[in-house]
Tab-separated table of C-alpha atoms and ligand atoms in Angstrom:
chain	number	residue	atom	x	y	z
A	1266	UNK	CA	19.152	-26.774	-31.015
A	1267	UNK	CA	21.362	-24.322	-29.129
A	1268	UNK	CA	19.698	-20.830	-28.331
A	1269	UNK	CA	20.065	-18.551	-31.082
A	1270	UNK	CA	20.651	-15.511	-28.930
A	1271	UNK	CA	23.271	-16.681	-26.849
A	1272	UNK	CA	24.290	-20.223	-28.021
A	1273	UNK	CA	27.482	-19.570	-30.103
A	1274	UNK	CA	29.649	-21.896	-28.193
A	1275	UNK	CA	26.688	-24.352	-27.340
A	1276	UNK	CA	26.127	-27.301	-29.568
A	1277	UNK	CA	23.076	-28.910	-27.942
A	1278	UNK	CA	20.005	-27.316	-26.433
A	1279	UNK	CA	18.908	-27.454	-22.776
A	1280	UNK	CA	17.657	-30.258	-20.779
A	1281	UNK	CA	14.012	-30.006	-20.425
A	1282	UNK	CA	14.387	-29.456	-16.604
A	1283	UNK	CA	17.085	-26.829	-17.344
A	1284	UNK	CA	14.687	-24.913	-19.409
A	1285	UNK	CA	11.833	-25.417	-16.905
A	1286	UNK	CA	13.821	-23.961	-13.988
A	1287	UNK	CA	15.522	-21.248	-16.121
A	1288	UNK	CA	12.415	-19.752	-18.151
A	1289	UNK	CA	11.051	-16.447	-16.759
A	1290	UNK	CA	8.741	-15.476	-19.656
A	1291	UNK	CA	5.513	-16.313	-17.828
A	1292	UNK	CA	6.470	-13.450	-15.241
A	1293	UNK	CA	8.517	-11.080	-17.302
A	1294	UNK	CA	6.069	-10.960	-20.083
A	1295	UNK	CA	4.227	-8.309	-17.806
A	1296	UNK	CA	7.345	-6.090	-18.531
A	1297	UNK	CA	6.608	-5.881	-22.335
A	1298	UNK	CA	5.704	-2.219	-22.402
A	1299	UNK	CA	8.655	-1.155	-20.207
A	1300	UNK	CA	11.045	-3.312	-22.328
A	1301	UNK	CA	10.036	-1.976	-25.505
A	1302	UNK	CA	10.086	1.577	-24.396
A	1303	UNK	CA	13.545	1.041	-23.089
A	1304	UNK	CA	14.593	-0.634	-26.305
A	1305	UNK	CA	13.227	2.316	-28.389
A	1306	UNK	CA	15.164	4.893	-26.149
A	1307	UNK	CA	18.341	2.774	-26.585
A	1308	UNK	CA	18.125	2.517	-30.357
A	1309	UNK	CA	17.430	6.238	-30.689
A	1310	UNK	CA	20.405	7.200	-28.457
A	1311	UNK	CA	22.686	4.664	-30.390
A	1312	UNK	CA	21.723	6.437	-33.596
A	1313	UNK	CA	22.117	9.838	-32.317
A	1314	UNK	CA	25.685	8.827	-31.187
A	1315	UNK	CA	26.600	7.563	-34.437
A	1316	UNK	CA	27.007	4.014	-33.088
A	1317	UNK	CA	24.229	2.523	-35.343
A	1318	UNK	CA	22.786	3.985	-38.739
A	1319	UNK	CA	19.674	6.236	-38.551
A	1320	UNK	CA	18.194	3.683	-40.878
A	1321	UNK	CA	18.580	0.606	-38.654
A	1322	UNK	CA	17.212	2.801	-35.710
A	1323	UNK	CA	14.231	3.715	-37.670
A	1324	UNK	CA	13.418	0.109	-38.643
A	1325	UNK	CA	14.045	-0.913	-35.058
A	1326	UNK	CA	11.653	1.485	-33.611
A	1327	UNK	CA	9.049	0.547	-36.310
A	1328	UNK	CA	9.597	-3.141	-35.773
A	1329	UNK	CA	9.261	-2.535	-31.705
A	1330	UNK	CA	5.913	-0.489	-32.455
A	1331	UNK	CA	4.638	-3.428	-34.385
A	1332	UNK	CA	5.584	-5.964	-31.701
A	1333	UNK	CA	3.949	-3.792	-29.029
A	1334	UNK	CA	0.652	-3.913	-30.979
A	1335	UNK	CA	0.843	-7.442	-31.572
A	1336	UNK	CA	1.367	-8.001	-27.754
A	1337	UNK	CA	-1.427	-5.731	-26.701
A	1338	UNK	CA	-3.671	-7.207	-29.674
A	1339	UNK	CA	-3.033	-10.737	-28.193
A	1340	UNK	CA	-1.408	-12.110	-31.454
A	1341	UNK	CA	2.197	-12.225	-30.281
A	1342	UNK	CA	3.451	-15.935	-29.637
A	1343	UNK	CA	5.682	-15.989	-26.503
A	1344	UNK	CA	8.184	-18.740	-26.733
A	1345	UNK	CA	9.335	-20.529	-23.644
A	1346	UNK	CA	12.450	-21.534	-25.569
A	1347	UNK	CA	13.458	-17.815	-25.840
A	1348	UNK	CA	13.536	-17.601	-21.878
A	1349	UNK	CA	12.436	-14.225	-21.308
A	1350	UNK	CA	10.820	-11.031	-22.405
A	1351	UNK	CA	13.921	-9.644	-23.648
A	1352	UNK	CA	14.819	-12.403	-26.081
A	1353	UNK	CA	11.129	-12.910	-27.144
A	1354	UNK	CA	11.132	-9.334	-28.161
A	1355	UNK	CA	14.480	-9.308	-29.929
A	1356	UNK	CA	13.930	-12.537	-31.753
A	1357	UNK	CA	10.559	-11.186	-32.964
A	1358	UNK	CA	12.125	-8.050	-34.027
A	1359	UNK	CA	14.612	-10.018	-36.194
A	1360	UNK	CA	11.763	-11.837	-37.905
A	1361	UNK	CA	10.290	-8.372	-38.804
A	1362	UNK	CA	13.208	-6.270	-39.901
A	1363	UNK	CA	15.995	-8.823	-40.484
A	1364	UNK	CA	19.613	-8.583	-39.553
A	1365	UNK	CA	19.476	-4.956	-38.480
A	1366	UNK	CA	17.638	-6.308	-35.487
A	1367	UNK	CA	20.897	-7.430	-34.212
A	1368	UNK	CA	22.354	-3.922	-33.942
A	1369	UNK	CA	19.930	-3.201	-30.967
A	1370	UNK	CA	21.848	-5.054	-28.417
A	1371	UNK	CA	25.029	-2.943	-28.991
A	1372	UNK	CA	26.413	-1.489	-25.665
A	1373	UNK	CA	23.604	-3.340	-23.744
A	1374	UNK	CA	23.205	-6.585	-21.886
A	1375	UNK	CA	20.021	-8.164	-20.455
A	1376	UNK	CA	21.349	-7.338	-17.024
A	1377	UNK	CA	21.100	-3.616	-17.406
A	1378	UNK	CA	17.963	-4.285	-19.567
A	1379	UNK	CA	16.084	-6.116	-16.872
A	1380	UNK	CA	17.086	-3.641	-14.177
A	1381	UNK	CA	15.701	-0.890	-16.288
A	1382	UNK	CA	12.555	-2.663	-17.293
A	1383	UNK	CA	11.683	-3.583	-13.685
A	1384	UNK	CA	12.442	-0.220	-12.139
A	1385	UNK	CA	10.062	1.303	-14.960
A	1386	UNK	CA	7.442	-1.280	-13.928
A	1387	UNK	CA	7.697	-0.747	-9.989
A	1388	UNK	CA	7.619	3.124	-10.721
A	1389	UNK	CA	4.333	2.615	-12.761
A	1390	UNK	CA	2.921	0.414	-10.052
A	1391	UNK	CA	3.877	2.927	-7.458
A	1392	UNK	CA	1.826	5.622	-9.400
A	1393	UNK	CA	-1.048	3.115	-9.648
A	1394	UNK	CA	-1.125	2.276	-6.089
A	1395	UNK	CA	-0.782	6.010	-5.191
A	1396	UNK	CA	-3.910	6.824	-7.074
A	1397	UNK	CA	-5.764	4.047	-5.276
A	1398	UNK	CA	-4.584	5.214	-1.833
A	1399	UNK	CA	-5.605	8.526	-2.634
A	1400	UNK	CA	-9.150	7.418	-3.565
A	1401	UNK	CA	-9.429	5.253	-0.242
A	1402	UNK	CA	-8.364	8.456	1.671
A	1403	UNK	CA	-11.051	10.437	-0.048
A	1404	UNK	CA	-13.813	7.714	1.056
A	1405	UNK	CA	-12.613	7.916	4.498
A	1406	UNK	CA	-12.576	11.528	4.851
A	1407	UNK	CA	-16.209	11.749	3.142
A	1408	UNK	CA	-17.352	9.297	5.848
A	1409	UNK	CA	-15.578	11.000	8.585
A	1410	UNK	CA	-17.133	14.205	7.622
A	1411	UNK	CA	-20.440	12.543	7.732
A	1412	UNK	CA	-19.903	11.135	11.108
A	1413	UNK	CA	-17.961	13.920	12.895
A	1414	UNK	CA	-20.677	13.802	15.518
A	1415	UNK	CA	-21.196	10.216	15.794
A	1416	UNK	CA	-20.165	8.896	19.110
A	1417	UNK	CA	-18.687	5.367	19.425
A	1418	UNK	CA	-16.685	3.351	22.115
A	1419	UNK	CA	-12.755	4.036	21.749
A	1420	UNK	CA	-10.791	0.958	23.057
A	1421	UNK	CA	-7.501	0.040	24.391
A	1422	UNK	CA	-6.594	-3.696	25.369
A	1423	UNK	CA	-10.103	-3.978	23.430
A	1424	UNK	CA	-11.651	-2.680	26.766
A	1425	UNK	CA	-13.896	0.298	26.212
A	1426	UNK	CA	-11.810	3.116	27.282
A	1427	UNK	CA	-13.265	6.568	26.390
A	1428	UNK	CA	-15.795	7.765	23.841
A	1429	UNK	CA	-14.564	8.923	20.482
A	1430	UNK	CA	-16.237	9.999	17.321
A	1431	UNK	CA	-16.343	7.595	14.567
A	1432	UNK	CA	-15.241	10.392	12.189
A	1433	UNK	CA	-12.007	10.823	14.326
A	1434	UNK	CA	-11.546	6.926	14.015
A	1435	UNK	CA	-11.777	6.944	10.531
A	1436	UNK	CA	-9.445	9.924	9.954
A	1437	UNK	CA	-6.840	7.938	11.946
A	1438	UNK	CA	-6.559	5.627	8.819
A	1439	UNK	CA	-6.402	8.720	6.618
A	1440	UNK	CA	-3.290	9.685	8.541
A	1441	UNK	CA	-1.749	6.167	8.081
A	1442	UNK	CA	-2.554	6.001	4.260
A	1443	UNK	CA	-0.686	9.237	4.018
A	1444	UNK	CA	2.415	8.130	5.539
A	1445	UNK	CA	1.991	4.946	3.386
A	1446	UNK	CA	1.778	7.333	0.336
A	1447	UNK	CA	4.944	9.039	1.700
A	1448	UNK	CA	6.968	5.750	1.978
A	1449	UNK	CA	5.989	4.845	-1.710
A	1450	UNK	CA	6.845	8.347	-2.821
A	1451	UNK	CA	10.206	8.200	-1.071
A	1452	UNK	CA	11.067	4.675	-2.723
A	1453	UNK	CA	9.916	6.110	-6.088
A	1454	UNK	CA	12.331	9.206	-5.689
A	1455	UNK	CA	15.316	6.843	-4.949
A	1456	UNK	CA	14.506	4.298	-7.553
A	1457	UNK	CA	14.258	6.903	-10.443
A	1458	UNK	CA	17.584	6.458	-11.838
A	1459	UNK	CA	18.575	4.673	-14.981
A	1460	UNK	CA	20.783	1.459	-15.056
A	1461	UNK	CA	20.587	1.520	-18.784
A	1462	UNK	CA	24.072	1.552	-20.250
A	1463	UNK	CA	25.653	-0.201	-17.344
A	1464	UNK	CA	25.702	-3.092	-19.913
A	1465	UNK	CA	26.736	-6.335	-18.509
A	1466	UNK	CA	28.459	-4.916	-15.360
A	1467	UNK	CA	31.515	-2.809	-16.369
A	1468	UNK	CA	30.016	-0.371	-18.808
A	1469	UNK	CA	30.716	-0.162	-22.479
A	1470	UNK	CA	33.581	1.072	-24.660
A	1471	UNK	CA	30.911	2.650	-27.104
A	1472	UNK	CA	30.363	6.425	-26.841
A	1473	UNK	CA	26.944	6.115	-25.413
A	1474	UNK	CA	24.787	8.900	-23.995
A	1475	UNK	CA	23.239	7.603	-20.701
A	1476	UNK	CA	21.966	10.841	-19.784
A	1477	UNK	CA	19.786	10.675	-22.951
A	1478	UNK	CA	18.203	7.364	-22.379
A	1479	UNK	CA	17.597	8.242	-18.788
A	1480	UNK	CA	15.880	11.357	-19.781
A	1481	UNK	CA	13.795	9.464	-22.567
A	1482	UNK	CA	12.554	7.101	-20.026
A	1483	UNK	CA	11.564	9.789	-17.379
A	1484	UNK	CA	14.710	8.996	-14.951
A	1485	UNK	CA	16.065	11.709	-13.201
A	1486	UNK	CA	19.621	10.692	-14.056
A	1487	UNK	CA	21.742	7.595	-14.969
A	1488	UNK	CA	23.027	5.449	-11.944
A	1489	UNK	CA	26.614	6.341	-11.294
A	1490	UNK	CA	28.025	2.871	-10.792
A	1491	UNK	CA	27.642	0.233	-13.441
A	1492	UNK	CA	28.190	-2.547	-10.817
A	1493	UNK	CA	25.458	-1.305	-8.410
A	1494	UNK	CA	23.133	-0.565	-11.530
A	1495	UNK	CA	23.082	-4.165	-12.453
A	1496	UNK	CA	23.502	-5.746	-8.900
A	1497	UNK	CA	20.954	-4.196	-6.667
A	1498	UNK	CA	17.333	-4.766	-6.044
A	1499	UNK	CA	16.815	-2.517	-3.068
A	1500	UNK	CA	14.228	-0.436	-5.112
A	1501	UNK	CA	11.889	-3.520	-5.336
A	1502	UNK	CA	12.712	-4.210	-1.610
A	1503	UNK	CA	11.692	-0.587	-0.728
A	1504	UNK	CA	8.450	-0.676	-2.688
A	1505	UNK	CA	7.571	-4.055	-1.005
A	1506	UNK	CA	8.410	-2.651	2.346
A	1507	UNK	CA	5.939	0.230	1.592
A	1508	UNK	CA	3.591	-2.442	0.576
A	1509	UNK	CA	3.933	-4.435	3.582
A	1510	UNK	CA	3.434	-1.629	5.961
A	1511	UNK	CA	0.353	-0.293	4.153
A	1512	UNK	CA	-1.151	-3.898	4.215
A	1513	UNK	CA	-0.646	-4.030	7.941
A	1514	UNK	CA	-2.436	-0.868	8.226
A	1515	UNK	CA	-5.206	-2.183	5.946
A	1516	UNK	CA	-5.387	-5.524	7.798
A	1517	UNK	CA	-5.991	-3.701	11.179
A	1518	UNK	CA	-9.201	-1.748	9.536
A	1519	UNK	CA	-10.254	-5.048	7.939
A	1520	UNK	CA	-10.059	-6.654	11.298
A	1521	UNK	CA	-12.174	-3.884	12.920
A	1522	UNK	CA	-14.671	-4.254	10.151
A	1523	UNK	CA	-14.778	-7.920	10.913
A	1524	UNK	CA	-15.374	-7.336	14.657
A	1525	UNK	CA	-17.931	-4.237	14.174
A	1526	UNK	CA	-20.101	-6.214	11.747
A	1527	UNK	CA	-20.264	-9.293	14.258
A	1528	UNK	CA	-23.684	-9.696	15.803
A	1529	UNK	CA	-21.929	-9.647	19.180
A	1530	UNK	CA	-20.858	-6.111	18.602
A	1531	UNK	CA	-23.211	-4.681	16.015
A	1532	UNK	CA	-21.349	-1.457	15.532
A	1533	UNK	CA	-21.549	-1.293	11.592
A	1534	UNK	CA	-23.467	-3.152	8.889
A	1535	UNK	CA	-22.101	-3.993	5.334
A	1536	UNK	CA	-24.524	-4.372	2.532
A	1537	UNK	CA	-25.077	-7.211	0.217
A	1538	UNK	CA	-22.574	-5.806	-1.953
A	1539	UNK	CA	-19.827	-6.618	0.541
A	1540	UNK	CA	-20.923	-9.539	2.178
A	1541	UNK	CA	-21.543	-13.256	1.439
A	1542	UNK	CA	-23.955	-15.672	2.524
A	1543	UNK	CA	-23.585	-19.132	4.007
A	1544	UNK	CA	-24.597	-22.210	2.133
A	1545	UNK	CA	-26.028	-23.783	5.285
A	1546	UNK	CA	-26.733	-21.155	7.619
A	1547	UNK	CA	-29.397	-18.728	6.049
A	1548	UNK	CA	-29.031	-16.126	8.502
A	1549	UNK	CA	-25.273	-15.333	7.889
A	1550	UNK	CA	-23.786	-12.278	6.446
A	1551	UNK	CA	-19.963	-12.766	6.080
A	1552	UNK	CA	-17.744	-10.032	5.800
A	1553	UNK	CA	-15.460	-11.886	3.233
A	1554	UNK	CA	-13.778	-9.061	1.673
A	1555	UNK	CA	-12.602	-7.760	4.920
A	1556	UNK	CA	-11.231	-11.011	6.094
A	1557	UNK	CA	-9.492	-11.556	2.613
A	1558	UNK	CA	-8.046	-8.066	2.979
A	1559	UNK	CA	-6.722	-9.080	6.519
A	1560	UNK	CA	-5.226	-12.216	4.875
A	1561	UNK	CA	-3.545	-10.751	1.999
A	1562	UNK	CA	-1.101	-9.218	4.345
A	1563	UNK	CA	0.390	-12.585	4.461
A	1564	UNK	CA	1.443	-12.980	0.980
A	1565	UNK	CA	2.758	-9.145	0.838
A	1566	UNK	CA	4.884	-9.523	3.784
A	1567	UNK	CA	5.901	-12.880	2.439
A	1568	UNK	CA	7.060	-11.444	-0.923
A	1569	UNK	CA	9.158	-8.911	1.047
A	1570	UNK	CA	10.860	-11.537	3.275
A	1571	UNK	CA	11.414	-13.906	0.334
A	1572	UNK	CA	13.140	-11.253	-1.710
A	1573	UNK	CA	15.245	-10.129	1.144
A	1574	UNK	CA	16.375	-13.597	1.523
A	1575	UNK	CA	17.181	-13.887	-2.096
A	1576	UNK	CA	19.199	-11.034	-2.024
A	1577	UNK	CA	21.209	-11.651	1.186
A	1578	UNK	CA	24.830	-12.587	0.710
A	1579	UNK	CA	24.723	-12.498	-3.168
A	1580	UNK	CA	28.258	-11.412	-4.320
A	1581	UNK	CA	28.210	-8.464	-6.881
A	1582	UNK	CA	27.200	-8.180	-9.585
A	1583	UNK	CA	24.161	-9.867	-11.340
A	1584	UNK	CA	23.188	-13.318	-10.367
A	1585	UNK	CA	20.591	-15.501	-11.753
A	1586	UNK	CA	18.839	-15.586	-8.227
A	1587	UNK	CA	17.671	-12.201	-8.801
A	1588	UNK	CA	15.377	-13.375	-11.665
A	1589	UNK	CA	13.159	-14.384	-8.538
A	1590	UNK	CA	12.634	-10.743	-8.015
A	1591	UNK	CA	9.570	-10.427	-10.115
A	1592	UNK	CA	7.032	-13.302	-9.316
A	1593	UNK	CA	6.587	-12.315	-5.715
A	1594	UNK	CA	6.679	-8.688	-6.115
A	1595	UNK	CA	4.035	-8.723	-8.914
A	1596	UNK	CA	1.801	-10.879	-6.977
A	1597	UNK	CA	1.976	-8.689	-3.803
A	1598	UNK	CA	1.547	-5.515	-5.603
A	1599	UNK	CA	-1.650	-6.760	-7.231
A	1600	UNK	CA	-2.914	-8.140	-3.911
A	1601	UNK	CA	-2.274	-4.766	-2.344
A	1602	UNK	CA	-3.935	-2.834	-5.160
A	1603	UNK	CA	-7.123	-5.360	-4.535
A	1604	UNK	CA	-6.968	-4.956	-0.951
A	1605	UNK	CA	-6.892	-0.978	-1.259
A	1606	UNK	CA	-9.816	-1.124	-3.537
A	1607	UNK	CA	-11.818	-3.477	-1.505
A	1608	UNK	CA	-11.324	-1.309	1.604
A	1609	UNK	CA	-12.381	1.740	-0.334
A	1610	UNK	CA	-15.501	-0.211	-1.470
A	1611	UNK	CA	-16.362	-1.131	2.164
A	1612	UNK	CA	-15.806	2.329	3.568
A	1613	UNK	CA	-18.226	3.765	1.216
A	1614	UNK	CA	-20.668	0.876	1.848
A	1615	UNK	CA	-20.836	0.555	5.475
A	1616	UNK	CA	-23.648	1.823	7.805
A	1617	UNK	CA	-23.059	2.858	11.175
A	1618	UNK	CA	-25.695	1.812	13.839
A	1619	UNK	CA	-25.434	5.217	15.573
A	1620	UNK	CA	-27.946	4.117	18.365
A	1621	UNK	CA	-25.780	1.038	19.276
A	1622	UNK	CA	-22.508	3.128	18.916
A	1623	UNK	CA	-23.648	5.397	21.455
A	1624	UNK	CA	-24.922	2.948	23.707
A	1625	UNK	CA	-21.747	1.027	23.566
A	1626	UNK	CA	-19.806	4.282	24.066
A	1627	UNK	CA	-21.443	4.770	27.340
A	1628	UNK	CA	-20.886	1.207	28.478
A	1629	UNK	CA	-17.963	0.206	30.728
A	1630	UNK	CA	-17.835	3.591	32.640
A	1631	UNK	CA	-16.247	5.292	29.726
A	1632	UNK	CA	-16.578	8.658	30.996
A	1633	UNK	CA	-14.788	7.836	34.327
A	1634	UNK	CA	-11.807	10.017	33.017
A	1635	UNK	CA	-14.102	13.017	32.572
A	1636	UNK	CA	-15.227	12.863	36.341
A	1637	UNK	CA	-11.709	12.661	37.425
A	1638	UNK	CA	-10.754	15.482	35.088
A	1639	UNK	CA	-13.824	17.490	36.677
A	1640	UNK	CA	-12.652	16.737	40.203
A	1641	UNK	CA	-9.235	18.107	39.096
A	1642	UNK	CA	-10.567	21.266	37.319
A	1643	UNK	CA	-13.193	22.179	39.768
A	1644	UNK	CA	-11.858	21.105	43.148
A	1645	UNK	CA	-8.113	21.382	42.269
A	1646	UNK	CA	-7.616	17.788	43.494
A	1647	UNK	CA	-4.225	16.256	42.233
A	1648	UNK	CA	-5.052	13.893	39.386
A	1649	UNK	CA	-3.908	10.820	41.368
A	1650	UNK	CA	-6.323	11.400	44.148
A	1651	UNK	CA	-9.150	12.423	41.638
A	1652	UNK	CA	-8.390	8.939	39.958
A	1653	UNK	CA	-8.735	7.226	43.340
A	1654	UNK	CA	-11.995	9.076	44.034
A	1655	UNK	CA	-13.629	8.279	40.826
A	1656	UNK	CA	-12.393	4.673	41.136
A	1657	UNK	CA	-14.564	4.402	44.200
A	1658	UNK	CA	-17.606	5.975	42.487
A	1659	UNK	CA	-17.353	3.581	39.686
A	1660	UNK	CA	-17.265	0.863	42.159
A	1661	UNK	CA	-20.294	2.042	43.840
A	1662	UNK	CA	-22.175	2.508	40.350
A	1663	UNK	CA	-21.008	-1.075	39.336
A	1664	UNK	CA	-22.340	-2.348	42.733
A	1665	UNK	CA	-25.735	-0.757	42.064
A	1666	UNK	CA	-25.587	-1.871	38.397
A	1667	UNK	CA	-26.270	1.420	37.079
A	1668	UNK	CA	-24.199	3.666	34.435
A	1669	UNK	CA	-22.127	6.640	35.873
A	1670	UNK	CA	-24.586	9.384	34.786
A	1671	UNK	CA	-27.279	7.329	36.493
A	1672	UNK	CA	-25.904	7.245	39.940
A	1673	UNK	CA	-27.814	9.489	42.434
A	1674	UNK	CA	-25.643	12.616	43.288
A	1675	UNK	CA	-25.956	11.616	47.036
A	1676	UNK	CA	-24.119	8.342	46.409
A	1677	UNK	CA	-21.356	10.401	44.995
A	1678	UNK	CA	-21.169	12.831	47.607
A	1679	UNK	CA	-21.025	10.002	50.088
A	1680	UNK	CA	-17.753	9.412	48.739
A	1681	UNK	CA	-16.624	13.078	47.843
A	1682	UNK	CA	-18.931	15.562	49.641
A	1683	UNK	CA	-17.753	18.518	47.409
A	1684	UNK	CA	-19.142	16.983	44.239
A	1685	UNK	CA	-22.045	18.979	42.843
A	1686	UNK	CA	-24.762	18.463	40.132
A	1687	UNK	CA	-22.340	20.140	37.633
A	1688	UNK	CA	-20.362	17.122	37.617
A	1689	UNK	CA	-23.222	15.156	36.171
A	1690	UNK	CA	-23.095	17.120	32.976
A	1691	UNK	CA	-19.644	15.899	32.184
A	1692	UNK	CA	-20.662	12.174	32.222
A	1693	UNK	CA	-22.560	12.048	29.116
A	1694	UNK	CA	-20.649	10.548	26.223
A	1695	UNK	CA	-21.638	13.611	24.014
A	1696	UNK	CA	-20.142	16.051	26.259
A	1697	UNK	CA	-17.133	13.835	26.823
A	1698	UNK	CA	-16.362	13.867	23.152
A	1699	UNK	CA	-17.239	17.418	22.849
A	1700	UNK	CA	-14.539	18.366	25.605
A	1701	UNK	CA	-11.730	16.632	23.760
A	1702	UNK	CA	-10.653	19.695	21.952
A	1703	UNK	CA	-6.810	19.489	22.278
A	1704	UNK	CA	-5.041	19.491	19.087
A	1705	UNK	CA	-5.420	16.051	17.554
A	1706	UNK	CA	-8.299	15.154	19.893
A	1707	UNK	CA	-11.673	13.558	19.051
A	1708	UNK	CA	-14.121	16.645	19.461
A	1709	UNK	CA	-16.724	16.844	16.501
A	1710	UNK	CA	-15.269	20.368	16.010
A	1711	UNK	CA	-11.646	19.061	15.454
A	1712	UNK	CA	-12.929	16.236	13.255
A	1713	UNK	CA	-14.746	18.671	11.006
A	1714	UNK	CA	-11.530	20.882	10.757
A	1715	UNK	CA	-9.291	18.004	10.022
A	1716	UNK	CA	-11.681	16.409	7.359
A	1717	UNK	CA	-12.001	19.684	5.663
A	1718	UNK	CA	-8.378	20.239	5.569
A	1719	UNK	CA	-7.900	16.557	4.121
A	1720	UNK	CA	-10.593	17.419	1.557
A	1721	UNK	CA	-8.480	20.196	0.292
A	1722	UNK	CA	-5.230	18.495	0.417
A	1723	UNK	CA	-6.554	15.580	-1.636
A	1724	UNK	CA	-8.131	17.949	-3.958
A	1725	UNK	CA	-4.713	19.579	-4.532
A	1726	UNK	CA	-3.017	16.257	-4.927
A	1727	UNK	CA	-5.450	15.448	-7.687
A	1728	UNK	CA	-4.563	18.518	-9.630
A	1729	UNK	CA	-0.981	18.255	-9.185
A	1730	UNK	CA	-0.835	14.478	-9.637
B	2743	LIG	N1	15.354	-13.203	-17.148
B	2743	LIG	C1	16.310	-12.360	-16.487
B	2743	LIG	C2	16.100	-11.953	-15.105
B	2743	LIG	O1	14.904	-11.581	-15.015
B	2743	LIG	C3	16.991	-11.389	-17.419
B	2743	LIG	C4	18.485	-11.195	-17.167
B	2743	LIG	C5	19.365	-12.475	-17.565
B	2743	LIG	N2	20.661	-12.053	-17.578
B	2743	LIG	C6	21.495	-13.055	-17.670
B	2743	LIG	N3	22.810	-12.686	-17.690
B	2743	LIG	N4	21.123	-14.306	-17.812
B	2743	LIG	O2	16.917	-11.540	-14.170
């Protein structure tokens, strides 16, 4: 049997393999709420413009409400033979209200329909992700405030570099998440125009009111070019780019948690809630959630690459290739949502081993820069020379197998006679971090200020959002 929606000139039904490659209902069924909302807006507009009768519009709207509750109640039967969500809904509508259902598709095509539905879906998804990112930031800020004074080693090249505060380290991720939210917000602003009414590609001869449907669906305005409206998927690409960058940020933090919780490092512990055991090695506590956050990045970046490649070189306007825009994107956004929530959970769960952090912060002559700075400040030595002198002192300490602040003053004076006992005071990790008060620096005082200001911003967010 040929397709009852578009099969006018067809005599036979599709080959099984044709149906298998063509069908999209398993994926686009997730657009049901957006599809129904868009259809209701369209029908209302058609009646307001005198294109269909008010009675038909009323029946259509009621039928669509019934379908919505059938789908949400789990009683709707999706049919693969009807290909996609649009035809599944319309076919059920005709069962429910009869021939009047056929008027819904006036001045519209599945091309502007799917573009509209997916824009709405991506918009909803961005809003959910934004709320998750805000909760993640909130967790980070709470812990940063708690650890404003906790000293830990800061690394470059994964070599102990200078002591920093744990709170400062956590706030770095708050800043990244803030830019991630900004990228999603930018994407949302650009996507929020309505394709509905572009019809198949050229617009329509019916006197539709695109501004009205745009408004009803919460779009800022209708898209200005019908070809562009049905042909582009840059809105998905932008949201996926934002997702990819977000996931890269999360993966770096996840990797740090894996590293910090390793017994070799031991800066942080996760509880039973965020670790798993080994089936053979009873002593193990594996940071699986962090590892999986790290790994989810792969499929998220993969979805972005896949859609970029699908879109590349496609001539205008709609091509069936574009049906491939949803599966990877939906999977990627679900993975990202899970990753954000898992990180939020771990941030709240983790316990910092303060003693170990402080010990590690002092290892590797991490306060050498502080000594060099002292020579510059107190003896007015040029920094390059101070760097050299400090290097010799570090060499001496390392030779004697002691930390910088354990080296006898006399040994330092043998290298630079003008060094006084004052210099020793800057060599502790506590005084090192306390001295880093430049804007954006790691001093506990700065961290407390930044964390407080973030708390306020996140509070305002919650109110305005
Ligand atoms: N399932 C299709 C998609 O997701 C809907 C649009 C189909 N349009 C068409 N002309 N065949 O892209």
